[in-house]
PDB file of C-alpha atoms in Angstrom:
ATOM      1  CA  MET A   1     125.662  34.945 -31.551  1.00 30.00           C
ATOM      2  CA  SER A   2     126.687  35.362 -27.934  1.00 29.00           C
ATOM      3  CA  PRO A   3     129.514  37.523 -26.586  1.00 30.00           C
ATOM      4  CA  SER A   4     131.237  34.421 -25.240  1.00 29.00           C
ATOM      5  CA  THR A   5     131.369  32.754 -28.645  1.00 28.00           C
ATOM      6  CA  PRO A   6     132.558  35.308 -31.201  1.00 31.00           C
ATOM      7  CA  ALA A   7     131.609  34.550 -34.770  1.00 33.00           C
ATOM      8  CA  THR A   8     132.533  36.198 -38.017  1.00 34.00           C
ATOM      9  CA  ARG A   9     130.009  37.237 -40.629  1.00 36.00           C
ATOM     10  CA  THR A  10     130.271  38.913 -43.969  1.00 35.00           C
ATOM     11  CA  SER A  11     127.616  41.147 -45.473  1.00 35.00           C
ATOM     12  CA  ASN A  12     127.243  43.416 -48.441  1.00 31.00           C
ATOM     13  CA  THR A  13     124.567  45.337 -46.555  1.00 31.00           C
ATOM     14  CA  ALA A  14     124.836  47.673 -43.596  1.00 32.00           C
ATOM     15  CA  HIS A  15     124.619  46.253 -40.095  1.00 36.00           C
ATOM     16  CA  ASN A  16     124.640  47.514 -36.562  1.00 36.00           C
ATOM     17  CA  PRO A  17     127.856  48.762 -36.405  1.00 39.00           C
ATOM     18  CA  SER A  18     127.805  50.748 -35.972  1.00 38.00           C
ATOM     19  CA  ALA A  19     121.416  62.874 -31.213  1.00 29.00           C
ATOM     20  CA  PRO A  20     121.218  66.216 -29.838  1.00 26.00           C
ATOM     21  CA  ASN A  21     123.386  65.177 -26.929  1.00 28.00           C
ATOM     22  CA  SER A  22     126.174  63.725 -29.085  1.00 29.00           C
ATOM     23  CA  ARG A  23     129.626  65.014 -28.204  1.00 31.00           C
ATOM     24  CA  THR A  24     132.350  65.680 -30.731  1.00 31.00           C
ATOM     25  CA  ASP A  25     135.113  65.754 -28.150  1.00 34.00           C
ATOM     26  CA  GLY A  26     134.522  62.216 -26.889  1.00 36.00           C
ATOM     27  CA  ALA A  27     133.474  63.481 -23.466  1.00 34.00           C
ATOM     28  CA  SER A  28     130.644  61.818 -21.607  1.00 34.00           C
ATOM     29  CA  SER A  29     127.232  63.381 -21.402  1.00 35.00           C
ATOM     30  CA  ALA A  30     126.004  60.614 -19.125  1.00 36.00           C
ATOM     31  CA  ALA A  31     125.040  63.153 -16.497  1.00 37.00           C
ATOM     32  CA  THR A  32     122.206  64.246 -18.771  1.00 38.00           C
ATOM     33  CA  THR A  33     120.800  60.739 -19.322  1.00 44.00           C
ATOM     34  CA  SER A  34     119.564  58.228 -16.802  1.00 52.00           C
ATOM     35  CA  ARG A  35     121.366  54.902 -16.555  1.00 54.00           C
ATOM     36  CA  PRO A  36     121.423  51.965 -14.151  1.00 61.00           C
ATOM     37  CA  SER A  37     123.996  52.125 -11.386  1.00 68.00           C
ATOM     38  CA  GLY A  38     127.217  50.480 -12.568  1.00 82.00           C
ATOM     39  CA  ALA A  39     126.284  50.691 -16.248  1.00 93.00           C
ATOM     40  CA  PRO A  40     129.102  51.864 -18.528  1.00 97.00           C
ATOM     41  CA  THR A  41     129.117  55.564 -19.382  1.00 97.00           C
ATOM     42  CA  GLU A  42     129.935  57.007 -22.786  1.00 97.00           C
ATOM     43  CA  ALA A  43     133.437  57.660 -21.442  1.00 97.00           C
ATOM     44  CA  ASP A  44     133.744  53.989 -20.410  1.00 98.00           C
ATOM     45  CA  LEU A  45     132.644  52.849 -23.864  1.00 98.00           C
ATOM     46  CA  LEU A  46     135.071  55.237 -25.550  1.00 98.00           C
ATOM     47  CA  ASP A  47     137.941  54.036 -23.369  1.00 98.00           C
ATOM     48  CA  PHE A  48     137.080  50.417 -24.229  1.00 98.00           C
ATOM     49  CA  VAL A  49     136.935  50.939 -27.999  1.00 98.00           C
ATOM     50  CA  ARG A  50     140.182  52.911 -28.003  1.00 98.00           C
ATOM     51  CA  ARG A  51     142.030  50.281 -25.961  1.00 98.00           C
ATOM     52  CA  THR A  52     140.612  47.465 -28.078  1.00 98.00           C
ATOM     53  CA  ALA A  53     141.473  49.255 -31.334  1.00 98.00           C
ATOM     54  CA  ALA A  54     145.088  49.425 -30.118  1.00 98.00           C
ATOM     55  CA  ASP A  55     145.245  45.608 -29.731  1.00 98.00           C
ATOM     56  CA  ARG A  56     147.152  44.799 -32.928  1.00 98.00           C
ATOM     57  CA  ASP A  57     146.822  41.021 -32.529  1.00 98.00           C
ATOM     58  CA  LEU A  58     143.040  41.262 -32.235  1.00 98.00           C
ATOM     59  CA  VAL A  59     142.720  43.700 -35.136  1.00 98.00           C
ATOM     60  CA  ASP A  60     144.967  41.540 -37.336  1.00 97.00           C
ATOM     61  CA  SER A  61     142.874  38.444 -36.522  1.00 97.00           C
ATOM     62  CA  LEU A  62     139.766  39.837 -38.232  1.00 98.00           C
ATOM     63  CA  PRO A  63     139.164  38.167 -41.600  1.00 96.00           C
ATOM     64  CA  LEU A  64     138.799  40.788 -44.319  1.00 96.00           C
ATOM     65  CA  ASP A  65     136.602  40.377 -47.391  1.00 96.00           C
ATOM     66  CA  PRO A  66     137.048  42.632 -50.440  1.00 93.00           C
ATOM     67  CA  GLU A  67     133.332  42.307 -51.256  1.00 91.00           C
ATOM     68  CA  GLY A  68     131.658  43.130 -47.953  1.00 94.00           C
ATOM     69  CA  ARG A  69     132.061  44.100 -44.334  1.00 95.00           C
ATOM     70  CA  THR A  70     133.097  41.469 -41.812  1.00 96.00           C
ATOM     71  CA  TRP A  71     132.548  41.548 -38.070  1.00 95.00           C
ATOM     72  CA  VAL A  72     133.252  39.692 -34.855  1.00 96.00           C
ATOM     73  CA  ARG A  73     131.227  40.072 -31.661  1.00 95.00           C
ATOM     74  CA  LEU A  74     133.331  41.073 -28.634  1.00 97.00           C
ATOM     75  CA  GLU A  75     132.767  41.118 -24.879  1.00 95.00           C
ATOM     76  CA  GLY A  76     132.074  44.751 -24.046  1.00 97.00           C
ATOM     77  CA  PRO A  77     132.390  46.391 -20.622  1.00 97.00           C
ATOM     78  CA  GLY A  78     129.519  46.183 -18.129  1.00 96.00           C
ATOM     79  CA  GLY A  79     127.269  44.078 -20.336  1.00 96.00           C
ATOM     80  CA  SER A  80     127.606  46.322 -23.377  1.00 97.00           C
ATOM     81  CA  GLU A  81     127.451  45.035 -26.938  1.00 96.00           C
ATOM     82  CA  ALA A  82     130.718  45.343 -28.852  1.00 98.00           C
ATOM     83  CA  TRP A  83     131.938  44.595 -32.367  1.00 97.00           C
ATOM     84  CA  LEU A  84     135.174  44.518 -34.347  1.00 98.00           C
ATOM     85  CA  ILE A  85     134.302  45.494 -37.937  1.00 98.00           C
ATOM     86  CA  GLY A  86     136.210  45.366 -41.210  1.00 98.00           C
ATOM     87  CA  TRP A  87     135.322  47.858 -43.943  1.00 98.00           C
ATOM     88  CA  PRO A  88     136.373  47.236 -47.554  1.00 98.00           C
ATOM     89  CA  PRO A  89     137.104  50.319 -49.658  1.00 97.00           C
ATOM     90  CA  GLY A  90     133.968  52.260 -50.524  1.00 97.00           C
ATOM     91  CA  THR A  91     131.619  50.619 -48.003  1.00 97.00           C
ATOM     92  CA  GLY A  92     129.355  52.248 -45.426  1.00 97.00           C
ATOM     93  CA  THR A  93     126.433  51.770 -43.106  1.00 96.00           C
ATOM     94  CA  GLY A  94     123.810  54.054 -44.586  1.00 96.00           C
ATOM     95  CA  TRP A  95     121.883  56.434 -42.307  1.00 97.00           C
ATOM     96  CA  HIS A  96     120.695  54.820 -39.072  1.00 96.00           C
ATOM     97  CA  ASP A  97     120.252  55.324 -35.332  1.00 95.00           C
ATOM     98  CA  HIS A  98     120.684  53.111 -32.252  1.00 93.00           C
ATOM     99  CA  ALA A  99     117.391  53.739 -30.411  1.00 88.00           C
ATOM    100  CA  GLU A 100     117.989  54.175 -26.669  1.00 90.00           C
ATOM    101  CA  SER A 101     121.589  52.973 -26.685  1.00 95.00           C
ATOM    102  CA  ARG A 102     124.646  55.125 -26.045  1.00 96.00           C
ATOM    103  CA  GLY A 103     127.767  54.207 -27.955  1.00 97.00           C
ATOM    104  CA  ALA A 104     131.325  54.798 -29.058  1.00 98.00           C
ATOM    105  CA  PHE A 105     133.595  53.705 -31.857  1.00 98.00           C
ATOM    106  CA  ALA A 106     137.285  53.986 -32.697  1.00 98.00           C
ATOM    107  CA  THR A 107     139.258  53.403 -35.864  1.00 98.00           C
ATOM    108  CA  ALA A 108     141.888  50.696 -35.561  1.00 98.00           C
ATOM    109  CA  ARG A 109     143.155  50.818 -39.134  1.00 98.00           C
ATOM    110  CA  GLY A 110     142.592  53.180 -42.049  1.00 98.00           C
ATOM    111  CA  THR A 111     140.271  56.175 -41.853  1.00 98.00           C
ATOM    112  CA  LEU A 112     136.504  56.345 -41.379  1.00 98.00           C
ATOM    113  CA  THR A 113     134.201  59.266 -42.093  1.00 98.00           C
ATOM    114  CA  GLU A 114     131.114  59.917 -39.998  1.00 98.00           C
ATOM    115  CA  HIS A 115     128.213  62.075 -41.172  1.00 98.00           C
ATOM    116  CA  ALA A 116     125.767  62.836 -38.353  1.00 97.00           C
ATOM    117  CA  LEU A 117     122.629  64.875 -37.753  1.00 96.00           C
ATOM    118  CA  ALA A 118     122.509  67.235 -34.796  1.00 94.00           C
ATOM    119  CA  VAL A 119     118.847  66.500 -34.096  1.00 91.00           C
ATOM    120  CA  ARG A 120     116.750  64.132 -32.025  1.00 89.00           C
ATOM    121  CA  LEU A 121     114.215  62.396 -34.249  1.00 88.00           C
ATOM    122  CA  PRO A 122     110.737  61.495 -33.017  1.00 87.00           C
ATOM    123  CA  ALA A 123     110.663  57.935 -31.667  1.00 81.00           C
ATOM    124  CA  SER A 124     107.596  56.993 -33.731  1.00 84.00           C
ATOM    125  CA  GLY A 125     104.667  58.273 -35.733  1.00 87.00           C
ATOM    126  CA  TRP A 126     106.487  59.364 -38.901  1.00 91.00           C
ATOM    127  CA  ARG A 127     107.776  57.999 -42.181  1.00 95.00           C
ATOM    128  CA  THR A 128     109.212  61.147 -43.775  1.00 96.00           C
ATOM    129  CA  LEU A 129     110.792  64.256 -42.251  1.00 94.00           C
ATOM    130  CA  GLU A 130     112.156  67.419 -43.784  1.00 95.00           C
ATOM    131  CA  LEU A 131     115.361  68.411 -42.005  1.00 95.00           C
ATOM    132  CA  ALA A 132     116.120  71.994 -41.050  1.00 94.00           C
ATOM    133  CA  GLU A 133     119.300  73.631 -42.289  1.00 94.00           C
ATOM    134  CA  ASP A 134     122.634  73.410 -40.459  1.00 94.00           C
ATOM    135  CA  LEU A 135     122.024  69.993 -38.861  1.00 96.00           C
ATOM    136  CA  ASP A 136     124.798  68.161 -40.687  1.00 97.00           C
ATOM    137  CA  ARG A 137     128.046  67.339 -38.923  1.00 97.00           C
ATOM    138  CA  SER A 138     131.019  65.468 -40.420  1.00 97.00           C
ATOM    139  CA  ARG A 139     134.301  64.194 -39.025  1.00 97.00           C
ATOM    140  CA  ARG A 140     137.116  61.955 -40.179  1.00 98.00           C
ATOM    141  CA  LEU A 141     138.559  59.465 -37.729  1.00 98.00           C
ATOM    142  CA  ALA A 142     142.023  58.234 -38.652  1.00 98.00           C
ATOM    143  CA  GLU A 143     143.740  55.328 -36.910  1.00 97.00           C
ATOM    144  CA  GLY A 144     143.502  55.809 -33.141  1.00 96.00           C
ATOM    145  CA  GLY A 145     140.680  58.344 -33.423  1.00 98.00           C
ATOM    146  CA  GLY A 146     137.423  57.707 -31.599  1.00 98.00           C
ATOM    147  CA  ARG A 147     134.193  59.336 -30.514  1.00 97.00           C
ATOM    148  CA  SER A 148     131.254  58.659 -28.231  1.00 97.00           C
ATOM    149  CA  PHE A 149     127.616  59.576 -28.683  1.00 96.00           C
ATOM    150  CA  GLY A 150     124.386  59.642 -26.741  1.00 94.00           C
ATOM    151  CA  ARG A 151     120.995  58.098 -27.241  1.00 91.00           C
ATOM    152  CA  HIS A 152     119.114  58.640 -30.515  1.00 87.00           C
ATOM    153  CA  HIS A 153     122.306  59.452 -32.427  1.00 94.00           C
ATOM    154  CA  VAL A 154     121.634  59.502 -36.202  1.00 96.00           C
ATOM    155  CA  HIS A 155     124.621  58.955 -38.470  1.00 97.00           C
ATOM    156  CA  GLU A 156     126.275  57.061 -41.278  1.00 98.00           C
ATOM    157  CA  VAL A 157     129.839  55.749 -41.238  1.00 98.00           C
ATOM    158  CA  LEU A 158     131.895  55.288 -44.409  1.00 98.00           C
ATOM    159  CA  ASN A 159     135.252  54.016 -45.564  1.00 98.00           C
ATOM    160  CA  GLU A 160     135.815  56.468 -48.404  1.00 98.00           C
ATOM    161  CA  SER A 161     139.224  55.091 -49.369  1.00 97.00           C
ATOM    162  CA  PRO A 162     139.329  53.723 -52.935  1.00 97.00           C
ATOM    163  CA  ASP A 163     141.891  51.050 -52.085  1.00 96.00           C
ATOM    164  CA  THR A 164     142.411  50.513 -48.327  1.00 96.00           C
ATOM    165  CA  HIS A 165     140.478  48.425 -45.817  1.00 97.00           C
ATOM    166  CA  ALA A 166     139.533  50.075 -42.529  1.00 98.00           C
ATOM    167  CA  VAL A 167     138.910  48.321 -39.212  1.00 98.00           C
ATOM    168  CA  SER A 168     137.043  49.735 -36.233  1.00 98.00           C
ATOM    169  CA  VAL A 169     135.716  48.806 -32.792  1.00 98.00           C
ATOM    170  CA  HIS A 170     132.177  49.718 -31.662  1.00 98.00           C
ATOM    171  CA  ALA A 171     130.389  49.399 -28.312  1.00 98.00           C
ATOM    172  CA  TYR A 172     126.782  50.116 -27.278  1.00 98.00           C
ATOM    173  CA  TYR A 173     124.952  50.188 -23.973  1.00 98.00           C
ATOM    174  CA  PRO A 174     122.387  48.957 -23.413  1.00 96.00           C
ATOM    175  CA  PRO A 175     122.818  46.295 -26.094  1.00 95.00           C
ATOM    176  CA  LEU A 176     121.006  47.444 -29.202  1.00 92.00           C
ATOM    177  CA  PRO A 177     117.249  46.804 -28.971  1.00 92.00           C
ATOM    178  CA  LEU A 178     116.774  47.886 -32.580  1.00 92.00           C
ATOM    179  CA  ILE A 179     118.215  49.990 -35.369  1.00 93.00           C
ATOM    180  CA  ARG A 180     116.155  52.298 -37.545  1.00 94.00           C
ATOM    181  CA  ARG A 181     117.478  52.675 -41.095  1.00 96.00           C
ATOM    182  CA  PHE A 182     116.844  55.762 -43.179  1.00 97.00           C
ATOM    183  CA  SER A 183     117.269  56.943 -46.733  1.00 97.00           C
ATOM    184  CA  ARG A 184     118.063  60.552 -47.423  1.00 97.00           C
ATOM    185  CA  THR A 185     117.494  62.781 -50.435  1.00 97.00           C
ATOM    186  CA  GLY A 186     118.703  66.295 -49.748  1.00 96.00           C
ATOM    187  CA  ALA A 187     116.815  67.548 -46.697  1.00 96.00           C
ATOM    188  CA  VAL A 188     114.278  64.706 -46.761  1.00 97.00           C
ATOM    189  CA  LEU A 189     114.856  61.773 -44.401  1.00 97.00           C
ATOM    190  CA  ARG A 190     112.681  58.690 -44.828  1.00 97.00           C
ATOM    191  CA  LEU A 191     112.328  55.767 -42.406  1.00 96.00           C
ATOM    192  CA  GLU A 192     112.934  52.640 -44.492  1.00 96.00           C
ATOM    193  CA  GLN A 193     113.370  49.739 -42.099  1.00 94.00           C
ATOM    194  CA  VAL A 194     113.521  48.727 -38.449  1.00 93.00           C
ATOM    195  CA  GLU A 195     116.017  45.954 -37.644  1.00 93.00           C
ATOM    196  CA  ARG A 196     116.101  43.906 -34.455  1.00 91.00           C
ATOM    197  CA  PRO A 197     118.946  41.800 -33.016  1.00 85.00           C
ATOM    198  CA  GLU A 198     117.774  38.602 -34.715  1.00 83.00           C
ATOM    199  CA  ASP A 199     118.291  40.310 -38.056  1.00 80.00           C
ATOM    200  CA  TRP A 200     122.060  40.680 -37.638  1.00 68.00           C
ATOM    201  CA  GLN A 201     123.132  37.940 -35.213  1.00 63.00           C
TER     202      GLN A 201
END
């Protein structure tokens, strides 16, 4: 699926859309990470997802499925990967990260809840980790709310409403090279799967 030819997909499983340097105020921490000249910053990605989430015609054009999430690929700024995603009541992504990509997302309709870990996980060499205390962060993003995050951000995103669809816009730069998916039982985080772009496009 290319950015120039948006397609819609439905899935009952989590998909890419949607770190210690994550920011809760939406501000950019790009100064602390290297990036190619001209590449979009976290602030650029946040501005894009907020503006796109405010486009009522685009948001209303997304087909919604009561059984699973739907998504459309968008043209993101500066070569970033972007998605418009529909969330039926009670759906979520499960715990995952975005490898080396920075990102941002904004809620266009409804309310989303994000649970995140304030920790940078090792890039490789582990299957199970025991998390220290006080790493959990949670926030609710109502319509118009957005946030950006840095590389290696570990989170899950949920539509906890029992009866209302949510819609959101997500952007990542560089385009996602992979997503690591985790299961969690209490303080124990287990690496379950590594997905690559061909798995969700």
